[in-house]
Amino acid sequence: MLACWILEHFHTSTLRACRLAQFSRSAYYRRGTKRDFAGLQLRIRDIAHARPRFGYRRITAMLRREGWPVNYKRVHRLYQLEGLQIRMRVRRRKHMCLHRGIVPAATRAVERWSMDFMHDQLFDGRRIRLLTVVDQFTRLSPLVEPRFSFRSRDVVAALERVAPPGRAPLSITVDHGPEFISRALEDWAWRNHVKLDFIHPGKPSENGYIESFNGRLRDECLNVSQFLSLDDARARIEAWRIDYNEQRPHSSLGNLTPGEFTRRRQNTEAAWVARVQ
């Protein structure tokens, strides 16, 4: 509110602040009547996650059975605010590891990853594909793997190398590529307790971390390198990935490299744990 901003910054009287803001003084002192729906919102989220195929009308019915005095319009509004609609096209087979709702921002390393594919070609014109992975919190890239082709089991094998059991992220954001909707990847995710966060079709901006990383990879490596063979491509791209992690400053990390930022966070957390103990 403008009147509050004037009071806070210029320390004037309430009357003068309201006049400057062209705001009624009686309205300034009037107590707000907006109700708090935090508890209802939390319960809607719990029901939606426990029963993934329930829509807002069935959730409304369940809330009424529990004694909540709500109508379907309010439930629908809160349902949409939470982003509880299914985040992928309906398919016939079951999805055990589908994430539902708005994905919270990452708060630590190896919590949420993003994954995608890129395309390039060798000197002789043969096309190659690159599997790219980046950590959403530290911007560290654990994997950039070029191959002539990828099958779903190749994606799983690559993830098993960089995320062995017990060290996998909580979720991985992916698009609807055939390798990402495969049974092999879903089986790996189920065994390692990883949620697959599918973006909406045609919305690459929902996976902005990997899109940004791919742009840097394209601009700083692929566009300025001529790959003579697949082994040459692997060596050059791996050298760029190491340089990106350890030498290239990242503006969103306060001009630290992803490696420096990761180590600094680890040291800070270790010091905090030592103080608590």
mmCIF file of N, CA and C in Angstrom, residues 40-137:
data_model
loop_
_atom_site.group_PDB
_atom_site.id
_atom_site.type_symbol
_atom_site.label_atom_id
_atom_site.label_comp_id
_atom_site.label_asym_id
_atom_site.label_seq_id
_atom_site.Cartn_x
_atom_site.Cartn_y
_atom_site.Cartn_z
ATOM 1 N N LEU A 40 -7.051 -25.132 4.559
ATOM 2 C CA LEU A 40 -7.830 -25.756 3.493
ATOM 3 C C LEU A 40 -6.942 -26.056 2.289
ATOM 4 N N GLN A 41 -6.069 -25.123 1.955
ATOM 5 C CA GLN A 41 -5.176 -25.314 0.818
ATOM 6 C C GLN A 41 -4.258 -26.516 1.042
ATOM 7 N N LEU A 42 -3.760 -26.655 2.261
ATOM 8 C CA LEU A 42 -2.895 -27.784 2.580
ATOM 9 C C LEU A 42 -3.647 -29.108 2.474
ATOM 10 N N ARG A 43 -4.904 -29.115 2.944
ATOM 11 C CA ARG A 43 -5.693 -30.352 2.888
ATOM 12 C C ARG A 43 -6.025 -30.727 1.444
ATOM 13 N N ILE A 44 -6.313 -29.729 0.598
ATOM 14 C CA ILE A 44 -6.575 -29.995 -0.821
ATOM 15 C C ILE A 44 -5.344 -30.610 -1.468
ATOM 16 N N ARG A 45 -4.172 -30.068 -1.147
ATOM 17 C CA ARG A 45 -2.932 -30.597 -1.712
ATOM 18 C C ARG A 45 -2.704 -32.044 -1.258
ATOM 19 N N ASP A 46 -2.985 -32.317 0.027
ATOM 20 C CA ASP A 46 -2.776 -33.673 0.542
ATOM 21 C C ASP A 46 -3.690 -34.672 -0.163
ATOM 22 N N ILE A 47 -4.950 -34.301 -0.352
ATOM 23 C CA ILE A 47 -5.891 -35.209 -1.015
ATOM 24 C C ILE A 47 -5.486 -35.426 -2.464
ATOM 25 N N ALA A 48 -5.070 -34.347 -3.149
ATOM 26 C CA ALA A 48 -4.698 -34.459 -4.557
ATOM 27 C C ALA A 48 -3.492 -35.363 -4.744
ATOM 28 N N HIS A 49 -2.534 -35.312 -3.827
ATOM 29 C CA HIS A 49 -1.356 -36.163 -3.949
ATOM 30 C C HIS A 49 -1.662 -37.603 -3.547
ATOM 31 N N ALA A 50 -2.562 -37.775 -2.593
ATOM 32 C CA ALA A 50 -2.912 -39.131 -2.182
ATOM 33 C C ALA A 50 -3.797 -39.820 -3.219
ATOM 34 N N ARG A 51 -4.600 -39.032 -3.952
ATOM 35 C CA ARG A 51 -5.520 -39.576 -4.960
ATOM 36 C C ARG A 51 -5.306 -38.832 -6.272
ATOM 37 N N PRO A 52 -4.287 -39.224 -7.053
ATOM 38 C CA PRO A 52 -3.866 -38.439 -8.223
ATOM 39 C C PRO A 52 -4.926 -38.264 -9.293
ATOM 40 N N ARG A 53 -5.933 -39.132 -9.363
ATOM 41 C CA ARG A 53 -6.938 -39.016 -10.416
ATOM 42 C C ARG A 53 -8.178 -38.267 -9.979
ATOM 43 N N PHE A 54 -8.185 -37.708 -8.792
ATOM 44 C CA PHE A 54 -9.340 -36.944 -8.318
ATOM 45 C C PHE A 54 -9.262 -35.515 -8.830
ATOM 46 N N GLY A 55 -10.365 -35.010 -9.370
ATOM 47 C CA GLY A 55 -10.477 -33.613 -9.749
ATOM 48 C C GLY A 55 -11.008 -32.778 -8.601
ATOM 49 N N TYR A 56 -11.191 -31.472 -8.867
ATOM 50 C CA TYR A 56 -11.589 -30.583 -7.771
ATOM 51 C C TYR A 56 -12.987 -30.873 -7.257
ATOM 52 N N ARG A 57 -13.893 -31.369 -8.098
ATOM 53 C CA ARG A 57 -15.257 -31.660 -7.627
ATOM 54 C C ARG A 57 -15.259 -32.848 -6.654
ATOM 55 N N ARG A 58 -14.517 -33.890 -6.967
ATOM 56 C CA ARG A 58 -14.464 -35.032 -6.058
ATOM 57 C C ARG A 58 -13.711 -34.666 -4.776
ATOM 58 N N ILE A 59 -12.701 -33.807 -4.908
ATOM 59 C CA ILE A 59 -11.999 -33.328 -3.713
ATOM 60 C C ILE A 59 -12.957 -32.518 -2.851
ATOM 61 N N THR A 60 -13.825 -31.712 -3.485
ATOM 62 C CA THR A 60 -14.834 -30.959 -2.738
ATOM 63 C C THR A 60 -15.740 -31.894 -1.952
ATOM 64 N N ALA A 61 -16.157 -32.981 -2.609
ATOM 65 C CA ALA A 61 -17.023 -33.937 -1.930
ATOM 66 C C ALA A 61 -16.315 -34.559 -0.730
ATOM 67 N N MET A 62 -15.053 -34.872 -0.864
ATOM 68 C CA MET A 62 -14.312 -35.462 0.245
ATOM 69 C C MET A 62 -14.134 -34.458 1.390
ATOM 70 N N LEU A 63 -13.886 -33.204 1.041
ATOM 71 C CA LEU A 63 -13.747 -32.177 2.075
ATOM 72 C C LEU A 63 -15.048 -32.001 2.850
ATOM 73 N N ARG A 64 -16.169 -32.021 2.157
ATOM 74 C CA ARG A 64 -17.462 -31.892 2.838
ATOM 75 C C ARG A 64 -17.722 -33.082 3.755
ATOM 76 N N ARG A 65 -17.301 -34.265 3.327
ATOM 77 C CA ARG A 65 -17.458 -35.438 4.185
ATOM 78 C C ARG A 65 -16.614 -35.310 5.451
ATOM 79 N N GLU A 66 -15.498 -34.584 5.350
ATOM 80 C CA GLU A 66 -14.642 -34.376 6.516
ATOM 81 C C GLU A 66 -15.106 -33.218 7.386
ATOM 82 N N GLY A 67 -16.129 -32.484 6.926
ATOM 83 C CA GLY A 67 -16.666 -31.396 7.736
ATOM 84 C C GLY A 67 -16.237 -30.004 7.322
ATOM 85 N N TRP A 68 -15.539 -29.856 6.199
ATOM 86 C CA TRP A 68 -15.142 -28.528 5.735
ATOM 87 C C TRP A 68 -16.336 -27.851 5.072
ATOM 88 N N PRO A 69 -16.735 -26.647 5.512
ATOM 89 C CA PRO A 69 -17.877 -25.936 4.896
ATOM 90 C C PRO A 69 -17.429 -25.169 3.647
ATOM 91 N N VAL A 70 -17.207 -25.869 2.555
ATOM 92 C CA VAL A 70 -16.681 -25.237 1.346
ATOM 93 C C VAL A 70 -17.583 -25.552 0.168
ATOM 94 N N ASN A 71 -17.515 -24.684 -0.867
ATOM 95 C CA ASN A 71 -18.185 -24.988 -2.120
ATOM 96 C C ASN A 71 -17.139 -25.260 -3.190
ATOM 97 N N TYR A 72 -17.596 -25.787 -4.321
ATOM 98 C CA TYR A 72 -16.634 -26.232 -5.328
ATOM 99 C C TYR A 72 -15.893 -25.077 -5.979
ATOM 100 N N LYS A 73 -16.482 -23.843 -5.952
ATOM 101 C CA LYS A 73 -15.802 -22.699 -6.573
ATOM 102 C C LYS A 73 -14.528 -22.343 -5.816
ATOM 103 N N ARG A 74 -14.613 -22.337 -4.482
ATOM 104 C CA ARG A 74 -13.421 -22.026 -3.695
ATOM 105 C C ARG A 74 -12.370 -23.129 -3.835
ATOM 106 N N VAL A 75 -12.832 -24.375 -3.822
ATOM 107 C CA VAL A 75 -11.897 -25.485 -3.986
ATOM 108 C C VAL A 75 -11.231 -25.408 -5.356
ATOM 109 N N HIS A 76 -12.003 -25.072 -6.387
ATOM 110 C CA HIS A 76 -11.442 -24.961 -7.734
ATOM 111 C C HIS A 76 -10.380 -23.862 -7.795
ATOM 112 N N ARG A 77 -10.628 -22.734 -7.146
ATOM 113 C CA ARG A 77 -9.669 -21.630 -7.156
ATOM 114 C C ARG A 77 -8.366 -22.042 -6.464
ATOM 115 N N LEU A 78 -8.480 -22.646 -5.292
ATOM 116 C CA LEU A 78 -7.286 -23.073 -4.567
ATOM 117 C C LEU A 78 -6.583 -24.224 -5.294
ATOM 118 N N TYR A 79 -7.369 -25.077 -5.918
ATOM 119 C CA TYR A 79 -6.833 -26.199 -6.706
ATOM 120 C C TYR A 79 -5.959 -25.677 -7.844
ATOM 121 N N GLN A 80 -6.420 -24.617 -8.508
ATOM 122 C CA GLN A 80 -5.646 -24.033 -9.599
ATOM 123 C C GLN A 80 -4.429 -23.280 -9.086
ATOM 124 N N LEU A 81 -4.563 -22.577 -7.957
ATOM 125 C CA LEU A 81 -3.421 -21.860 -7.388
ATOM 126 C C LEU A 81 -2.285 -22.806 -7.035
ATOM 127 N N GLU A 82 -2.630 -24.007 -6.596
ATOM 128 C CA GLU A 82 -1.619 -24.995 -6.249
ATOM 129 C C GLU A 82 -1.057 -25.701 -7.480
ATOM 130 N N GLY A 83 -1.667 -25.492 -8.648
ATOM 131 C CA GLY A 83 -1.189 -26.160 -9.854
ATOM 132 C C GLY A 83 -1.341 -27.656 -9.798
ATOM 133 N N LEU A 84 -2.486 -28.123 -9.318
ATOM 134 C CA LEU A 84 -2.658 -29.558 -9.080
ATOM 135 C C LEU A 84 -3.180 -30.322 -10.284
ATOM 136 N N GLN A 85 -3.347 -29.638 -11.419
ATOM 137 C CA GLN A 85 -3.722 -30.370 -12.618
ATOM 138 C C GLN A 85 -2.573 -31.275 -13.024
ATOM 139 N N ILE A 86 -2.925 -32.417 -13.641
ATOM 140 C CA ILE A 86 -1.898 -33.345 -14.111
ATOM 141 C C ILE A 86 -1.010 -32.626 -15.117
ATOM 142 N N ARG A 87 0.315 -32.718 -14.947
ATOM 143 C CA ARG A 87 1.258 -31.957 -15.754
ATOM 144 C C ARG A 87 1.734 -32.704 -17.000
ATOM 145 N N MET A 88 0.942 -33.601 -17.529
ATOM 146 C CA MET A 88 1.341 -34.288 -18.753
ATOM 147 C C MET A 88 0.095 -34.848 -19.425
ATOM 148 N N ARG A 89 0.203 -35.209 -20.690
ATOM 149 C CA ARG A 89 -0.920 -35.785 -21.406
ATOM 150 C C ARG A 89 -1.316 -37.114 -20.780
ATOM 151 N N VAL A 90 -2.604 -37.406 -20.806
ATOM 152 C CA VAL A 90 -3.083 -38.664 -20.245
ATOM 153 C C VAL A 90 -2.678 -39.806 -21.159
ATOM 154 N N ARG A 91 -2.086 -40.824 -20.633
ATOM 155 C CA ARG A 91 -1.680 -41.994 -21.402
ATOM 156 C C ARG A 91 -2.338 -43.232 -20.807
ATOM 157 N N ARG A 92 -2.349 -44.280 -21.586
ATOM 158 C CA ARG A 92 -3.041 -45.481 -21.144
ATOM 159 C C ARG A 92 -2.287 -46.221 -20.046
ATOM 160 N N ARG A 93 -0.951 -46.201 -20.126
ATOM 161 C CA ARG A 93 -0.222 -46.955 -19.114
ATOM 162 C C ARG A 93 -0.056 -46.123 -17.840
ATOM 163 N N LYS A 94 0.260 -46.805 -16.752
ATOM 164 C CA LYS A 94 0.378 -46.164 -15.457
ATOM 165 C C LYS A 94 1.710 -45.438 -15.340
ATOM 166 N N HIS A 95 1.705 -44.348 -14.553
ATOM 167 C CA HIS A 95 2.933 -43.619 -14.265
ATOM 168 C C HIS A 95 3.105 -43.594 -12.754
ATOM 169 N N MET A 96 4.120 -44.294 -12.289
ATOM 170 C CA MET A 96 4.316 -44.422 -10.854
ATOM 171 C C MET A 96 5.069 -43.246 -10.265
ATOM 172 N N CYS A 97 5.860 -42.534 -11.074
ATOM 173 C CA CYS A 97 6.782 -41.525 -10.539
ATOM 174 C C CYS A 97 6.451 -40.135 -11.050
ATOM 175 N N LEU A 98 5.209 -39.914 -11.454
ATOM 176 C CA LEU A 98 4.808 -38.615 -11.968
ATOM 177 C C LEU A 98 4.660 -37.611 -10.827
ATOM 178 N N HIS A 99 5.297 -36.439 -10.987
ATOM 179 C CA HIS A 99 5.124 -35.364 -10.019
ATOM 180 C C HIS A 99 3.870 -34.589 -10.374
ATOM 181 N N ARG A 100 3.115 -34.179 -9.379
ATOM 182 C CA ARG A 100 1.879 -33.452 -9.600
ATOM 183 C C ARG A 100 1.929 -32.134 -8.859
ATOM 184 N N GLY A 101 1.524 -31.039 -9.533
ATOM 185 C CA GLY A 101 1.500 -29.733 -8.896
ATOM 186 C C GLY A 101 2.742 -28.921 -9.226
ATOM 187 N N ILE A 102 2.799 -27.712 -8.663
ATOM 188 C CA ILE A 102 3.920 -26.813 -8.891
ATOM 189 C C ILE A 102 5.162 -27.364 -8.207
ATOM 190 N N VAL A 103 6.246 -27.438 -8.952
ATOM 191 C CA VAL A 103 7.490 -27.970 -8.392
ATOM 192 C C VAL A 103 8.171 -26.879 -7.574
ATOM 193 N N PRO A 104 8.430 -27.112 -6.298
ATOM 194 C CA PRO A 104 9.105 -26.079 -5.502
ATOM 195 C C PRO A 104 10.535 -25.877 -5.957
ATOM 196 N N ALA A 105 11.055 -24.684 -5.694
ATOM 197 C CA ALA A 105 12.433 -24.374 -6.090
ATOM 198 C C ALA A 105 13.407 -25.217 -5.280
ATOM 199 N N ALA A 106 14.521 -25.560 -5.905
ATOM 200 C CA ALA A 106 15.551 -26.344 -5.231
ATOM 201 C C ALA A 106 16.192 -25.514 -4.122
ATOM 202 N N THR A 107 16.485 -26.156 -3.000
ATOM 203 C CA THR A 107 17.089 -25.472 -1.854
ATOM 204 C C THR A 107 18.444 -26.034 -1.480
ATOM 205 N N ARG A 108 18.897 -27.071 -2.171
ATOM 206 C CA ARG A 108 20.202 -27.668 -1.884
ATOM 207 C C ARG A 108 20.682 -28.426 -3.106
ATOM 208 N N ALA A 109 21.944 -28.803 -3.075
ATOM 209 C CA ALA A 109 22.523 -29.546 -4.190
ATOM 210 C C ALA A 109 21.927 -30.946 -4.283
ATOM 211 N N VAL A 110 21.925 -31.500 -5.473
ATOM 212 C CA VAL A 110 21.420 -32.851 -5.763
ATOM 213 C C VAL A 110 20.011 -33.028 -5.200
ATOM 214 N N GLU A 111 19.185 -32.003 -5.405
ATOM 215 C CA GLU A 111 17.780 -32.100 -5.010
ATOM 216 C C GLU A 111 16.883 -32.153 -6.243
ATOM 217 N N ARG A 112 17.092 -31.233 -7.177
ATOM 218 C CA ARG A 112 16.290 -31.209 -8.397
ATOM 219 C C ARG A 112 17.222 -31.010 -9.594
ATOM 220 N N TRP A 113 17.137 -31.927 -10.543
ATOM 221 C CA TRP A 113 17.923 -31.846 -11.766
ATOM 222 C C TRP A 113 17.019 -31.528 -12.943
ATOM 223 N N SER A 114 17.627 -31.069 -14.022
ATOM 224 C CA SER A 114 16.948 -30.909 -15.307
ATOM 225 C C SER A 114 17.712 -31.710 -16.351
ATOM 226 N N MET A 115 16.984 -32.274 -17.325
ATOM 227 C CA MET A 115 17.604 -33.150 -18.320
ATOM 228 C C MET A 115 16.970 -32.915 -19.677
ATOM 229 N N ASP A 116 17.797 -32.974 -20.722
ATOM 230 C CA ASP A 116 17.294 -32.714 -22.079
ATOM 231 C C ASP A 116 18.256 -33.318 -23.087
ATOM 232 N N PHE A 117 17.865 -33.243 -24.376
ATOM 233 C CA PHE A 117 18.709 -33.677 -25.476
ATOM 234 C C PHE A 117 19.072 -32.501 -26.370
ATOM 235 N N MET A 118 20.261 -32.566 -26.974
ATOM 236 C CA MET A 118 20.686 -31.628 -28.000
ATOM 237 C C MET A 118 21.149 -32.422 -29.222
ATOM 238 N N HIS A 119 21.274 -31.712 -30.368
ATOM 239 C CA HIS A 119 21.734 -32.349 -31.600
ATOM 240 C C HIS A 119 22.914 -31.571 -32.169
ATOM 241 N N ASP A 120 23.837 -32.282 -32.797
ATOM 242 C CA ASP A 120 24.939 -31.652 -33.520
ATOM 243 C C ASP A 120 25.406 -32.659 -34.564
ATOM 244 N N GLN A 121 26.514 -32.341 -35.262
ATOM 245 C CA GLN A 121 27.018 -33.264 -36.260
ATOM 246 C C GLN A 121 28.536 -33.258 -36.285
ATOM 247 N N LEU A 122 29.088 -34.364 -36.780
ATOM 248 C CA LEU A 122 30.529 -34.490 -36.918
ATOM 249 C C LEU A 122 30.990 -33.828 -38.212
ATOM 250 N N PHE A 123 32.309 -33.820 -38.412
ATOM 251 C CA PHE A 123 32.899 -33.205 -39.604
ATOM 252 C C PHE A 123 32.400 -33.870 -40.880
ATOM 253 N N ASP A 124 32.161 -35.193 -40.839
ATOM 254 C CA ASP A 124 31.720 -35.919 -42.030
ATOM 255 C C ASP A 124 30.212 -35.871 -42.227
ATOM 256 N N GLY A 125 29.510 -35.117 -41.385
ATOM 257 C CA GLY A 125 28.074 -34.941 -41.555
ATOM 258 C C GLY A 125 27.214 -35.867 -40.734
ATOM 259 N N ARG A 126 27.795 -36.866 -40.087
ATOM 260 C CA ARG A 126 26.998 -37.772 -39.261
ATOM 261 C C ARG A 126 26.467 -37.024 -38.045
ATOM 262 N N ARG A 127 25.204 -37.249 -37.751
ATOM 263 C CA ARG A 127 24.551 -36.534 -36.659
ATOM 264 C C ARG A 127 24.791 -37.244 -35.331
ATOM 265 N N ILE A 128 24.917 -36.460 -34.264
ATOM 266 C CA ILE A 128 25.068 -36.997 -32.917
ATOM 267 C C ILE A 128 24.038 -36.339 -32.005
ATOM 268 N N ARG A 129 23.724 -37.032 -30.940
ATOM 269 C CA ARG A 129 22.819 -36.500 -29.918
ATOM 270 C C ARG A 129 23.582 -36.375 -28.608
ATOM 271 N N LEU A 130 23.215 -35.362 -27.826
ATOM 272 C CA LEU A 130 23.870 -35.125 -26.549
ATOM 273 C C LEU A 130 22.827 -35.145 -25.438
ATOM 274 N N LEU A 131 23.053 -35.973 -24.437
ATOM 275 C CA LEU A 131 22.223 -35.978 -23.235
ATOM 276 C C LEU A 131 22.853 -35.013 -22.237
ATOM 277 N N THR A 132 22.106 -33.988 -21.829
ATOM 278 C CA THR A 132 22.637 -32.974 -20.912
ATOM 279 C C THR A 132 21.844 -33.001 -19.608
ATOM 280 N N VAL A 133 22.559 -32.837 -18.503
ATOM 281 C CA VAL A 133 21.950 -32.830 -17.167
ATOM 282 C C VAL A 133 22.565 -31.676 -16.384
ATOM 283 N N VAL A 134 21.747 -30.937 -15.623
ATOM 284 C CA VAL A 134 22.247 -29.833 -14.810
ATOM 285 C C VAL A 134 21.494 -29.805 -13.490
ATOM 286 N N ASP A 135 22.194 -29.440 -12.425
ATOM 287 C CA ASP A 135 21.600 -29.291 -11.101
ATOM 288 C C ASP A 135 20.956 -27.912 -11.003
ATOM 289 N N GLN A 136 19.689 -27.848 -10.624
ATOM 290 C CA GLN A 136 18.967 -26.581 -10.619
ATOM 291 C C GLN A 136 19.458 -25.619 -9.546
ATOM 292 N N PHE A 137 20.029 -26.117 -8.465
ATOM 293 C CA PHE A 137 20.457 -25.240 -7.375
ATOM 294 C C PHE A 137 21.882 -24.745 -7.578
#
